[in-house]
Short mmCIF file of C-alpha atoms in Angstrom, two decimals:
data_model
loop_
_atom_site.label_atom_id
_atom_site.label_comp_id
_atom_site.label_asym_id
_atom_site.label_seq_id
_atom_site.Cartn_x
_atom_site.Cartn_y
_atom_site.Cartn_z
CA UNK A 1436 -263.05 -50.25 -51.67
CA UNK A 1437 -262.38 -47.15 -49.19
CA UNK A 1438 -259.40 -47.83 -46.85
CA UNK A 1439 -261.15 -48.50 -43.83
CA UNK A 1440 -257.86 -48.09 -41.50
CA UNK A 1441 -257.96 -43.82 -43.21
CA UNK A 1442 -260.05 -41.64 -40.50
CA UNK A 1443 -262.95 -39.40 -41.18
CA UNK A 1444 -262.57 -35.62 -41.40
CA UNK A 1445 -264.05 -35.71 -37.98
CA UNK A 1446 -260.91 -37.40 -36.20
CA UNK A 1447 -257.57 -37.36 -36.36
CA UNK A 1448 -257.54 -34.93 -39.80
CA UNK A 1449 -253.81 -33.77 -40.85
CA UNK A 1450 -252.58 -30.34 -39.45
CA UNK A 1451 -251.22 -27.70 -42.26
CA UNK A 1452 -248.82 -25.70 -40.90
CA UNK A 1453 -249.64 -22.21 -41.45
CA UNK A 1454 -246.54 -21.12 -42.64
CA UNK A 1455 -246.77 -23.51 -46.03
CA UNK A 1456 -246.92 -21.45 -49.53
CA UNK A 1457 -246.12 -21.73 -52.45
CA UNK A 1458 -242.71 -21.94 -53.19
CA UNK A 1459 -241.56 -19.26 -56.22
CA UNK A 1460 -238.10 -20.92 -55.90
CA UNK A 1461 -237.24 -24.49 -56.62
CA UNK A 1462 -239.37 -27.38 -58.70
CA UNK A 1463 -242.74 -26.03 -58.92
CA UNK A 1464 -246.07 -27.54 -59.41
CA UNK A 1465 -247.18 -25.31 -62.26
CA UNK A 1466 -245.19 -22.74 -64.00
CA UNK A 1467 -245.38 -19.04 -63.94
CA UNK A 1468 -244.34 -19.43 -67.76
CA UNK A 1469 -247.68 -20.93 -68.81
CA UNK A 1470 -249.67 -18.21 -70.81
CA UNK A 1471 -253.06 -16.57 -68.97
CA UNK A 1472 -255.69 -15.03 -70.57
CA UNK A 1473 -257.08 -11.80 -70.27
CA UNK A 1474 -260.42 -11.61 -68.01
CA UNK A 1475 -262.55 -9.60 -70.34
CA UNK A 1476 -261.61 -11.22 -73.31
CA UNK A 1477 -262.69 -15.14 -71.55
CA UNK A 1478 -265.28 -13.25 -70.85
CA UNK A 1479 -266.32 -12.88 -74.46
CA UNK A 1480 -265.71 -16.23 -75.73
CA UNK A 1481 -268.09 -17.68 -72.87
CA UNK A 1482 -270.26 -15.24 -74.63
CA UNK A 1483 -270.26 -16.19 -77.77
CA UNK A 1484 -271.06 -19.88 -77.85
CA UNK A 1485 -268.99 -20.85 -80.80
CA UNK A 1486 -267.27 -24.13 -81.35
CA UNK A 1487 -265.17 -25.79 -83.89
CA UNK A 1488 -263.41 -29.41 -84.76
CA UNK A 1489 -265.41 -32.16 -86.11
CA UNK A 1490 -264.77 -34.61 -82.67
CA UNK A 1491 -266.16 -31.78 -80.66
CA UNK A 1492 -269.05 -30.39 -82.65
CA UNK A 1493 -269.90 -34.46 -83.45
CA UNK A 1494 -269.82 -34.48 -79.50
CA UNK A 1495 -272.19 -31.92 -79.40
CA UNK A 1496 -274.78 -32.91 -82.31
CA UNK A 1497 -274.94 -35.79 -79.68
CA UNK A 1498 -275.68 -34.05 -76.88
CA UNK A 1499 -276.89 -30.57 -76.78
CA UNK A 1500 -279.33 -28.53 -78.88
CA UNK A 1501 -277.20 -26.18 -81.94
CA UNK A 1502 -278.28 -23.43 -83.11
CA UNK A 1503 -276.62 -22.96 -86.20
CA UNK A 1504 -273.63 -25.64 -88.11
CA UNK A 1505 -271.62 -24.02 -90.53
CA UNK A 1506 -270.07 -26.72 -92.46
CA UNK A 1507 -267.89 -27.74 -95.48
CA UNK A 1508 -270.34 -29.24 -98.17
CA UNK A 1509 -268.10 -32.28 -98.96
CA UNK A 1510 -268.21 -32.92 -95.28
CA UNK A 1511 -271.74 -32.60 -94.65
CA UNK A 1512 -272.44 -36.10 -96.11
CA UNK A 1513 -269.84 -37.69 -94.52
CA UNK A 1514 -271.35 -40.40 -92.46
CA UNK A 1515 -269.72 -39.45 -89.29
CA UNK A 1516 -272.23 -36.41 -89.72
CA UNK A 1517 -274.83 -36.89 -92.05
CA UNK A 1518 -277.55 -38.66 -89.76
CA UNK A 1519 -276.87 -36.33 -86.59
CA UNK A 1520 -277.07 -32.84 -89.27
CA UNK A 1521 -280.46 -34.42 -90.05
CA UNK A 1522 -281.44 -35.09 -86.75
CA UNK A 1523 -280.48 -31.58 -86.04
CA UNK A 1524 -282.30 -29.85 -88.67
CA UNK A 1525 -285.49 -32.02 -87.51
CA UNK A 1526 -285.45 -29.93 -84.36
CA UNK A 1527 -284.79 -26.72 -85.40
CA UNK A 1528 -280.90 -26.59 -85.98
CA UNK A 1529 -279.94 -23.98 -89.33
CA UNK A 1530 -277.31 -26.23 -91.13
CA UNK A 1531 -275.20 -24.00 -93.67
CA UNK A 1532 -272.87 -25.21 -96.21
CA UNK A 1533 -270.13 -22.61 -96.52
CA UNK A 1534 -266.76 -22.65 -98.52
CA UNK A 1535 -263.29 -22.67 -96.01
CA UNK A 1536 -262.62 -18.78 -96.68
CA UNK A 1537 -266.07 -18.03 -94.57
CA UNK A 1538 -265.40 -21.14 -91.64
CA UNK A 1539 -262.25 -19.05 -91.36
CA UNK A 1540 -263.75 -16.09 -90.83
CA UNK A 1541 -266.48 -17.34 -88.64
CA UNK A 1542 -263.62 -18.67 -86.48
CA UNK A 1543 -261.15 -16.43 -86.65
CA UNK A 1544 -258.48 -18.07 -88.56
CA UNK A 1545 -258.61 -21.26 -86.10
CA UNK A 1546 -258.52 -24.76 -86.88
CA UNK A 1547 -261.86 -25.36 -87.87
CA UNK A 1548 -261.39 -28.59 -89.33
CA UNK A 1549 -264.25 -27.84 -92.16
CA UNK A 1550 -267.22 -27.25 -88.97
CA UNK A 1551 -268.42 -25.10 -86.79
CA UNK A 1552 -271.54 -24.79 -84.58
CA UNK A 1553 -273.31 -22.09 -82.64
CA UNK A 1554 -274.78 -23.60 -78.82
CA UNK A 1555 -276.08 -22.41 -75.99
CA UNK A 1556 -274.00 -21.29 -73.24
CA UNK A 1557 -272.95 -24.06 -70.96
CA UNK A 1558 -275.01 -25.19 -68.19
CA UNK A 1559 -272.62 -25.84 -65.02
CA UNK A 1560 -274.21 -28.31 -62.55
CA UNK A 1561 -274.93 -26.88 -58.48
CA UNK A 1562 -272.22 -28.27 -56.79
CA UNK A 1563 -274.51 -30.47 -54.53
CA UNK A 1564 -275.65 -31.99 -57.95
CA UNK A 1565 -272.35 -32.89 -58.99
CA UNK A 1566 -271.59 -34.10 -55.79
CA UNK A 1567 -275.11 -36.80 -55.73
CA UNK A 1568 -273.68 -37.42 -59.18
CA UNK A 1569 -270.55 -38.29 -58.81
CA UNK A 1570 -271.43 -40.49 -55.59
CA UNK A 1571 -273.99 -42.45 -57.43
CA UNK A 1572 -271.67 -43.24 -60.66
CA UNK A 1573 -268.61 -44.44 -58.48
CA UNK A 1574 -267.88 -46.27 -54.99
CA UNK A 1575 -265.12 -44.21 -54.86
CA UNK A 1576 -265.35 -41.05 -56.76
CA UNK A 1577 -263.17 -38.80 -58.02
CA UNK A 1578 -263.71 -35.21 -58.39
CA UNK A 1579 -261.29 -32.38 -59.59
CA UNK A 1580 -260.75 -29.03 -58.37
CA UNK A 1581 -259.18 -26.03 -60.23
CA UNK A 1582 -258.07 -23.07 -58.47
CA UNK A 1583 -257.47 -20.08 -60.42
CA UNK A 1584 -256.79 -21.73 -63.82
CA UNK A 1585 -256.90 -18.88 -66.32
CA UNK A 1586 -255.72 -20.35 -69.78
CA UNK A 1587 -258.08 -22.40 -71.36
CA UNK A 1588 -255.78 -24.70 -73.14
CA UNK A 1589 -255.07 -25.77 -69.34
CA UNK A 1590 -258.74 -26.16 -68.46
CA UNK A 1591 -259.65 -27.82 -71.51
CA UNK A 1592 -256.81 -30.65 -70.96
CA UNK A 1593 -257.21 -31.01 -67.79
CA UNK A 1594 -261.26 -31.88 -68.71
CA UNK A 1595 -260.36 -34.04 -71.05
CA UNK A 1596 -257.60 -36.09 -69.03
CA UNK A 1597 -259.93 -36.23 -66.38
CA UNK A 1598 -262.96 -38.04 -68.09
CA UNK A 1599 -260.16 -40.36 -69.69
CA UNK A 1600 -259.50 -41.19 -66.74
CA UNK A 1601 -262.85 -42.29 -65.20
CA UNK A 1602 -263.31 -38.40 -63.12
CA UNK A 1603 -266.82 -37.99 -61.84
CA UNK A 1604 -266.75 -34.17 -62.46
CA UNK A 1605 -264.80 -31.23 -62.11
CA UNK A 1606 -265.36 -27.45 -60.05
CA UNK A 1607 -264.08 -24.27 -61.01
CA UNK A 1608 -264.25 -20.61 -59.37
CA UNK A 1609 -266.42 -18.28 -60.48
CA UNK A 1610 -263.92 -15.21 -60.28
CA UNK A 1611 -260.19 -15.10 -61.40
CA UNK A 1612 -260.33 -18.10 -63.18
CA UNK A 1613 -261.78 -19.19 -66.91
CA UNK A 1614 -264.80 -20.84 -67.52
CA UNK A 1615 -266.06 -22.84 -70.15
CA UNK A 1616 -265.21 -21.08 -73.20
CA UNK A 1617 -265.25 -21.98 -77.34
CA UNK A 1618 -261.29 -22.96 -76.70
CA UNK A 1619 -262.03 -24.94 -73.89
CA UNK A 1620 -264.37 -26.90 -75.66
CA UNK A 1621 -262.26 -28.02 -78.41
CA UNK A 1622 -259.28 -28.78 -76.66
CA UNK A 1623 -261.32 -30.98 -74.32
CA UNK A 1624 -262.44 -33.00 -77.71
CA UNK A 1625 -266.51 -33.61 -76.11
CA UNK A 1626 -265.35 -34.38 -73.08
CA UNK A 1627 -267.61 -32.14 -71.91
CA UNK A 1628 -270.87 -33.58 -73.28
CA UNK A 1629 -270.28 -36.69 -70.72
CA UNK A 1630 -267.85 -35.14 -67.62
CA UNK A 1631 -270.26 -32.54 -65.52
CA UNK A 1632 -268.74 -28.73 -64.21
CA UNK A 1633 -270.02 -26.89 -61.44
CA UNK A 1634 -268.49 -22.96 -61.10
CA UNK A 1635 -268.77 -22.10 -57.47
CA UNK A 1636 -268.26 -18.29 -55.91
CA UNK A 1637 -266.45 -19.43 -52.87
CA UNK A 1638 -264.18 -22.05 -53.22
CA UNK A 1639 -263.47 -22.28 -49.49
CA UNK A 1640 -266.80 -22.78 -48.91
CA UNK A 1641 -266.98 -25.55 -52.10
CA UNK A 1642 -264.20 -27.71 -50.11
CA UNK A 1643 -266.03 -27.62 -47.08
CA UNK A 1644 -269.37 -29.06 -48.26
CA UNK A 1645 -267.00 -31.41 -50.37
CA UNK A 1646 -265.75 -32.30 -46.96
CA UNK A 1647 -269.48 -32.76 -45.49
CA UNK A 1648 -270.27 -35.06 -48.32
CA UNK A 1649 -267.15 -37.48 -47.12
CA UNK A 1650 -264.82 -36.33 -49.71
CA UNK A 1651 -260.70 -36.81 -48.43
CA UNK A 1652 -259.08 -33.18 -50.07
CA UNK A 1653 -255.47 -33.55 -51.92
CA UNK A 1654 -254.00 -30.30 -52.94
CA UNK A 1655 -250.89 -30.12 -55.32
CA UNK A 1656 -248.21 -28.08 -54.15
CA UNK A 1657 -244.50 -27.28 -55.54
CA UNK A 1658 -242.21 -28.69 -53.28
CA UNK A 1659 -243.22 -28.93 -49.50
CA UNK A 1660 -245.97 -31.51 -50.07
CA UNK A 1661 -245.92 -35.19 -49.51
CA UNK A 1662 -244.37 -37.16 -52.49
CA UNK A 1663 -247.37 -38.44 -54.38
CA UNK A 1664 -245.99 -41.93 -54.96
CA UNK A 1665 -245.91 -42.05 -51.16
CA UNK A 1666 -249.82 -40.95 -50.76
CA UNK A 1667 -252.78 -43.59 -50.66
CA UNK A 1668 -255.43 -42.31 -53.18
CA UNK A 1669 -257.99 -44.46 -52.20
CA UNK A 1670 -261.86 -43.78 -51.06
CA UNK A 1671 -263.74 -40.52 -52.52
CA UNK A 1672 -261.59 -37.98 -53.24
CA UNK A 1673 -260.36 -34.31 -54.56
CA UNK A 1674 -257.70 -33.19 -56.42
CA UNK A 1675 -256.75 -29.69 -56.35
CA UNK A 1676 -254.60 -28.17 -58.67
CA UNK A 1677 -253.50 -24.36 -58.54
CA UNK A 1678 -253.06 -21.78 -60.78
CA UNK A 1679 -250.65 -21.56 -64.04
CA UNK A 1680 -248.51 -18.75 -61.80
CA UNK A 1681 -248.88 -18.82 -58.07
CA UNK A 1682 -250.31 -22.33 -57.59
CA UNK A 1683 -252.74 -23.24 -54.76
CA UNK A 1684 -253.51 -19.98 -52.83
CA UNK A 1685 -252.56 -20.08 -49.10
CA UNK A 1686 -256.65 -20.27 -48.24
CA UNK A 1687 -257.02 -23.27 -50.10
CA UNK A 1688 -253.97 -24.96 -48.86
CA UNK A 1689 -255.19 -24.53 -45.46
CA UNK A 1690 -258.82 -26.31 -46.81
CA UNK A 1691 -256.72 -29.48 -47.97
CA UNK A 1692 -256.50 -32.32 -45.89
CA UNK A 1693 -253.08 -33.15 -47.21
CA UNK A 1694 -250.83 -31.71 -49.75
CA UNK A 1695 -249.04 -33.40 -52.46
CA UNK A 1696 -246.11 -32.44 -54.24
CA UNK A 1697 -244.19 -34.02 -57.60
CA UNK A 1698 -240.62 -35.35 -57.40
CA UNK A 1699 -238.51 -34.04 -60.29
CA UNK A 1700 -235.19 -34.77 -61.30
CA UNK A 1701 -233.96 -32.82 -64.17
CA UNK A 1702 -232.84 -29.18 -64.82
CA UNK A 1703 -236.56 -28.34 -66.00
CA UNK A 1704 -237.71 -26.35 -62.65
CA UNK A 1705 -241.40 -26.41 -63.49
CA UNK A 1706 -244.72 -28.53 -65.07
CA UNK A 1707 -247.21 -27.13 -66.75
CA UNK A 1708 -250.54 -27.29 -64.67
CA UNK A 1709 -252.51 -29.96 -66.94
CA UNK A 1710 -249.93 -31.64 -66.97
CA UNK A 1711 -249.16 -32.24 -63.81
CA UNK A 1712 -252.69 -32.47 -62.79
CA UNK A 1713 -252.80 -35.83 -65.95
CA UNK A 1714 -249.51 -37.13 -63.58
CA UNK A 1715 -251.67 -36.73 -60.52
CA UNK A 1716 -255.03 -38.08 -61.87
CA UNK A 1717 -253.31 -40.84 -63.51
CA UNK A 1718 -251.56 -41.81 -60.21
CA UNK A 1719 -254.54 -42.21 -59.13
CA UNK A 1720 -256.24 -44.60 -61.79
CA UNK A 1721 -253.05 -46.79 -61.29
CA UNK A 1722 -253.19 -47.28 -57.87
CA UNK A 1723 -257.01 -48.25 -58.68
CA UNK A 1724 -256.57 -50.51 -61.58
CA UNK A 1725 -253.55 -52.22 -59.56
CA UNK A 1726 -256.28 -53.08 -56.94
CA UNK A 1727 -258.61 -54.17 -59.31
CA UNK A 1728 -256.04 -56.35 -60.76
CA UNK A 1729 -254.99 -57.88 -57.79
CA UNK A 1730 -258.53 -58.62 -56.60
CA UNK A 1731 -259.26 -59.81 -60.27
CA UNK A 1732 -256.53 -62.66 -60.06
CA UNK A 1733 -256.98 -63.85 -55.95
CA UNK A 1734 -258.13 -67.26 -56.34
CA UNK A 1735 -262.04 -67.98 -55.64
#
């Protein structure tokens, strides 16, 4: 249940100071050490709807229409894939048996795991959809926000932490950021055929109607924020996490209704973003599941 004793963005809402950025010194949030990719080349892998790794193209075969498999012929008959290949060929899928030298090639040297799949590009949800969507599936939904994430091992783990975790969806800019490419796929491991994206061109804008819709807005910070084992994570919710280098820009700290930071202790000055987004989105499945227990064992 939604703490009823937490206001509505209408009174009472938290005041950012102005003067909060992110810090470049200190324990930050995400690292400016984490790799980015180039634009134009994210570009192309969006474009080229390839994926590899037998949990995600088995994802897919479940879920979306293939054009073309490319598979190992000992593998073909395995019974993880047999009945979903045939499936697939029944409406219209090309299924060819290649030797590892070509898989290889078709992927570029990656780790094919003996399959690979042609699709269609992916089809991002309007945010309003998302939003009815993740409303319906959850009393108290959860829905993640990524601002400027440009590697897509980040995006990709972050996906796939998130529908672990019981996330109703996740929203990602349009510009300066990567979308859902071949690499994201496959790290998320088919998270995506079951966790819905929307790509918005304003993000601003995307926090306000999140706002509309009765959605409470955390944003993850380096070290000026409110400790997050100090912050209730209760009711419907965002979580924003910021960019592998610069964090959460300055316009979308001042579109949070409270920022969060993580205590560290060591020498280590820095967390990779998924990671500390899977510290944040964890955080808040425990403080969840430890009201769930509780209510679970009160006597009837």
């Amino acid at each position: 249940m939604a703490n009823p004793n937490r206001p509505s963005h209408s009174t009472n809402k938290p005041k950012l100071k102005k003067s909060v950025r992110y810090q470049n010194k200190g324990r930050k949030f995400s690292p400016s050490s984490d790799k980015t990719t180039d634009p134009l080349k994210s570009s192309l892998e969006e474009e080229s709807d390839l994926i590899y790794g037998r949990h995600t193209v088995l994802a897919a075969l479940s879920q979306r229409q293939l054009n073309r498999v490319w598979i190992l012929p000992q593998l073909r008959y395995d019974p993880r894939f047999h009945s979903l290949l045939l499936q697939a060929k029944s409406k219209g899928t090309v299924i060819d048996e290649v030797e590892p030298r070509r898989l290889s090639q078709i992927t570029e040297g990656a780790n094919h795991q003996g399959v690979a799949a042609q699709v269609a590009p992916y089809s991002y949800l309007d945010l309003g959809e998302l939003i009815d969507k993740a409303k319906f599936a959850a009393e108290q939904p959860v829905i993640v926000v990524c601002d400027g994430i440009t590697d897509p091992h980040n995006l990709g783990a972050i996906i796939r932490t998130a529908e672990a975790l019981g996330t109703q969806g996740v929203v990602i800019p349009q510009r300066r950021a990567v979308g859902v490419t071949s690499t994201v796929m496959k790290v998320a491991a088919g998270a995506l055929e079951t966790l819905p994206i929307a790509r918005v061109v304003n993000l601003g804008r995307a926090l306000e109607e999140l706002k509309a819709a009765g959605f409470w807005i955390y944003g993850t910070i380096a070290d000026s924020g409110k400790p997050l084992h100090k912050v209730e994570l209760t009711g419907a919710i965002v979580l924003v996490v910021g960019s592998e280098g610069s964090g959460l820009s300055l316009q979308t700290q001042r579109g949070c209704d409270v920022l969060v930071s993580i205590p560290l202790q060591g020498k280590i000055p820095s967390l990779n973003a998924s990671v500390a987004a899977a510290m944040v989105l964890y955080e808040t499945y425990r403080q969840r599941w430890s009201d769930r227990l509780y209510l679970d064992t009160v006597p009837k």
